[in-house]
Amino acid sequence: MKKIALFAALFLAASFAFYACDKEITENLTTLNQLTPANQDLNAKNWKPVVLLTPDEVALAAPTAANSAEYTQEVADTKNAVNNATAAQKEAIAYWSAGSVLRWNEILRELVAKHNLAPAPNADNTYSFPDANNPFNYPTFPFANPPYSARAYAYAAVAQYDALVAAWHYKNLYNRASAYNTDASIAALVPKNALPGYPNEDAVAAGAAFVILRNLFPGDTTFINEKVAEAANYKKWAGAAVSSDISAGLTLGKAVANKVLNRAKADKMRFAIGSATIWDSLTQSAVIRGETPWISLDSPKRPPMLPLFGQVRPWLFAATDIAVVRPAAPPSTKSAEFQAQLADVKRQCDPNDREKMRIVHYWADGTGTYTPPGHWNYFAAELVYKAQQSEVRAARTFALLGMSLMDAGITCWDTKYFYMVPRPTQVDPDIKTLTGVPNFPAYTSGHSTFSWAAATILAHIFPADAANLSKQAEEASISRVYGGIHYPMDCDAGKFSGQKIGGFAVTRAQTDGAE
Amino acid sequence: MKQLLTLLLLSGMFLHASAQSLTDGVFMDKKFLCVGVQYNHDAWEEYWEGDLLRKNGNIGTVSTQSAAIMANYGIFNRLNVIAMLPVVWTEASAGTLTGQRGLQDLTLALKYKAYETAVLGGKFSAQVVAGASLPTTNYVADYLPLSIGLHSKTLFGRGILHYIGEKHLTFLLSGTYIARSNVDIDRTSYYTTQQIYSTEVEMPNAAQFAFRGGYYSFRWGAELLAEHNATLGGFDIRRQDMPFLSNNMDATRVGAQAFYRLPFLADLQVIGTVMQTVQGRNVGKSLTWSAGVTKFFGFAKKQ
């Protein structure tokens, strides 16, 4: 009896020990050191931009002379700003000084996760589409699904990369010192370096983000504006930049980003949703070939996700070369080979295998997440931070990754709707899945294509991590078979396309002047 | 009365004994042991997405069943120790998602009668329950609504005011505070009202208020139940999003419970409960019923 009481008391005490009184969560990659690149990449003025033809395509007026009264006053204002920096401003400095490009990528991932929700069905079992002109009306704009977000990551990064290459051109050309180098008595709140201050690189990145993010997430302009105001001005509060460095940076960043946005407006994304006629013709094309066409497994049935995303203009290859990256036809749904694939899914999908469940859920990146392209941007952010890449080199990394991911999406979506292969559960309803079934055809796997494209370009930029990146891509791919939503052939073919696209990005990286 | 009891049993009014000895006002005498098994069935087709009541064709009706073993031992007349362990299995009637099954959380608690006095020919008592629950397996929590539990370690404290009158009329009021530990999930990032980069999920604590009242005698009893469960924090499921562990889950439930001790089976107790969720937030509008049998070991009879 006493033993029981003792045992009960011990159990309670042990529970107290297990119970964490402090519930605050320590997040990864959020509280970071200030960026201190070993190399500021001053020669980035010679790097090849993506959309701009030359780094000076957008003109930027010369700054006022270093000995002018106007500049002297600006430096004094900056010194004053440092001395009077508020707690909120110091918090902004702590946040942004880890790297503007890094932080903008993080903010974009958050916006994607916020908007990665499919529209709920209407009462009459139809679905409405989000409308960019009425972003607050339900369904709110955008539905940041994987293709949408892959494109968002690409344009945001390319705009920042081109704008920073242009900025590095003018930094070299005008060679105006940073405020703390002009006046050594400024007690700078960021690490000092010799990078010329005009235009300010953080304002350039903020200006580019302002244009692209407000276009992609028109319902979040208030949030974006707040971030832009912080990001653009924090180097003044920290003693590095004067007001004209910042205004020139914002002007240049916005002007370059508007050129990138013009490409976006003409890249055929606006046709990607298709129409009822087109959806039907895709189904018919499979029927004519004698195949079982993919149908939506959502209830009520949902129109296919962005069936014409495969026709969006790619970055790394000509749209007319899509057949080069499109994998060979899958086996017929009527073939023994297809049945073998189906049997393999059944064999590998096991809801009682805890380790497989972990892999499925770790990689699912489904509803309400930053999507698989976001997962690879997150990996890239870790690598960029660890390497302490300069702002312009970080932008290049995200641009190469972003273009690879968007082209992976284009290729994968082209393949999916070209072959219209049904999901395993459509063919065999006995296959229960460990994660949600995405609303598009199976062949090829988006996870596999995205992951191999990303792993290939990142392995080139970070060769020491190559083995781990391949391992991650392999696991991302197989997670979809474990989940019961993809055939092994979807992953193999996705790897084929992904590696090809990643290879195009590597070729670009080898010739853009940065290596 | 027997007719009423038969009717109750026939209409599926079986119990929810799960927490019965944790929530009722009844004590085991010193050196008496009560062991029970209980089956629980919970199902809902409609659920609250935030405060929007809706159905979802991709899951249909979600059912959660469990079978629990429980034990209650009288260390002293005024101090009982209670243990419970369920196995849980889930299923969705529509869509493609697979159900889950497994051993869930072990609950262990001490129940103490702090004060007792005679009032109006009956007995009024004030009681406290202090307990804890710990997950017994590494089940997947981040798979709502089909996970078998939340995988949080909890500590709870409950205050009970109990009255049983001369003519077997009884009522009870209780209030419970549940401290919940954070939970580790398989993902390295997730979105609540913002993006979080961690495998750890901050779990808000929870509270419960309950009322029960009716008839209680040695041979049989029947009571009406009402309870309100509240999560003290958390966030709403967004439109068309999946539910998440740290949602602000609230539920108001009403129901009834009845038991009978079978004289021809050495007073084996059969007990049944039914509860309906009438109002909620980020939970299913569920109908729950349970049935259990309880056996007493000892030389004296309970109560």
CSV table of C-alpha atoms in Angstrom, one decimal, chain A residues 74-86 89-90 93 186 189 233-239 241 243:
chain,number,residue,atom,x,y,z
A,74,GLU,CA,23.6,63.6,-44.0
A,75,VAL,CA,26.6,62.0,-42.2
A,76,ALA,CA,25.7,64.1,-39.1
A,77,ASP,CA,22.1,62.9,-39.4
A,78,THR,CA,23.2,59.3,-39.5
A,79,LYS,CA,25.5,59.8,-36.5
A,80,ASN,CA,22.5,61.3,-34.7
A,81,ALA,CA,20.3,58.4,-35.7
A,82,VAL,CA,22.8,55.9,-34.2
A,83,ASN,CA,23.0,57.8,-31.0
A,84,ASN,CA,19.2,58.0,-30.7
A,85,ALA,CA,18.3,54.5,-32.0
A,86,THR,CA,15.2,53.3,-30.4
A,89,GLN,CA,15.3,50.1,-34.4
A,90,LYS,CA,17.9,48.1,-32.6
A,93,ILE,CA,19.2,46.0,-36.8
A,186,ILE,CA,30.2,57.0,-35.6
A,189,LEU,CA,26.0,49.0,-34.7
A,233,ASN,CA,16.5,52.2,-43.3
A,234,TYR,CA,18.3,49.9,-40.7
A,235,LYS,CA,21.7,50.7,-42.0
A,236,LYS,CA,21.2,54.4,-41.3
A,237,TRP,CA,20.2,53.5,-37.7
A,238,ALA,CA,23.3,51.3,-37.5
A,239,GLY,CA,25.6,54.1,-38.8
A,241,ALA,CA,24.4,54.5,-44.6
A,243,SER,CA,19.8,59.0,-46.4
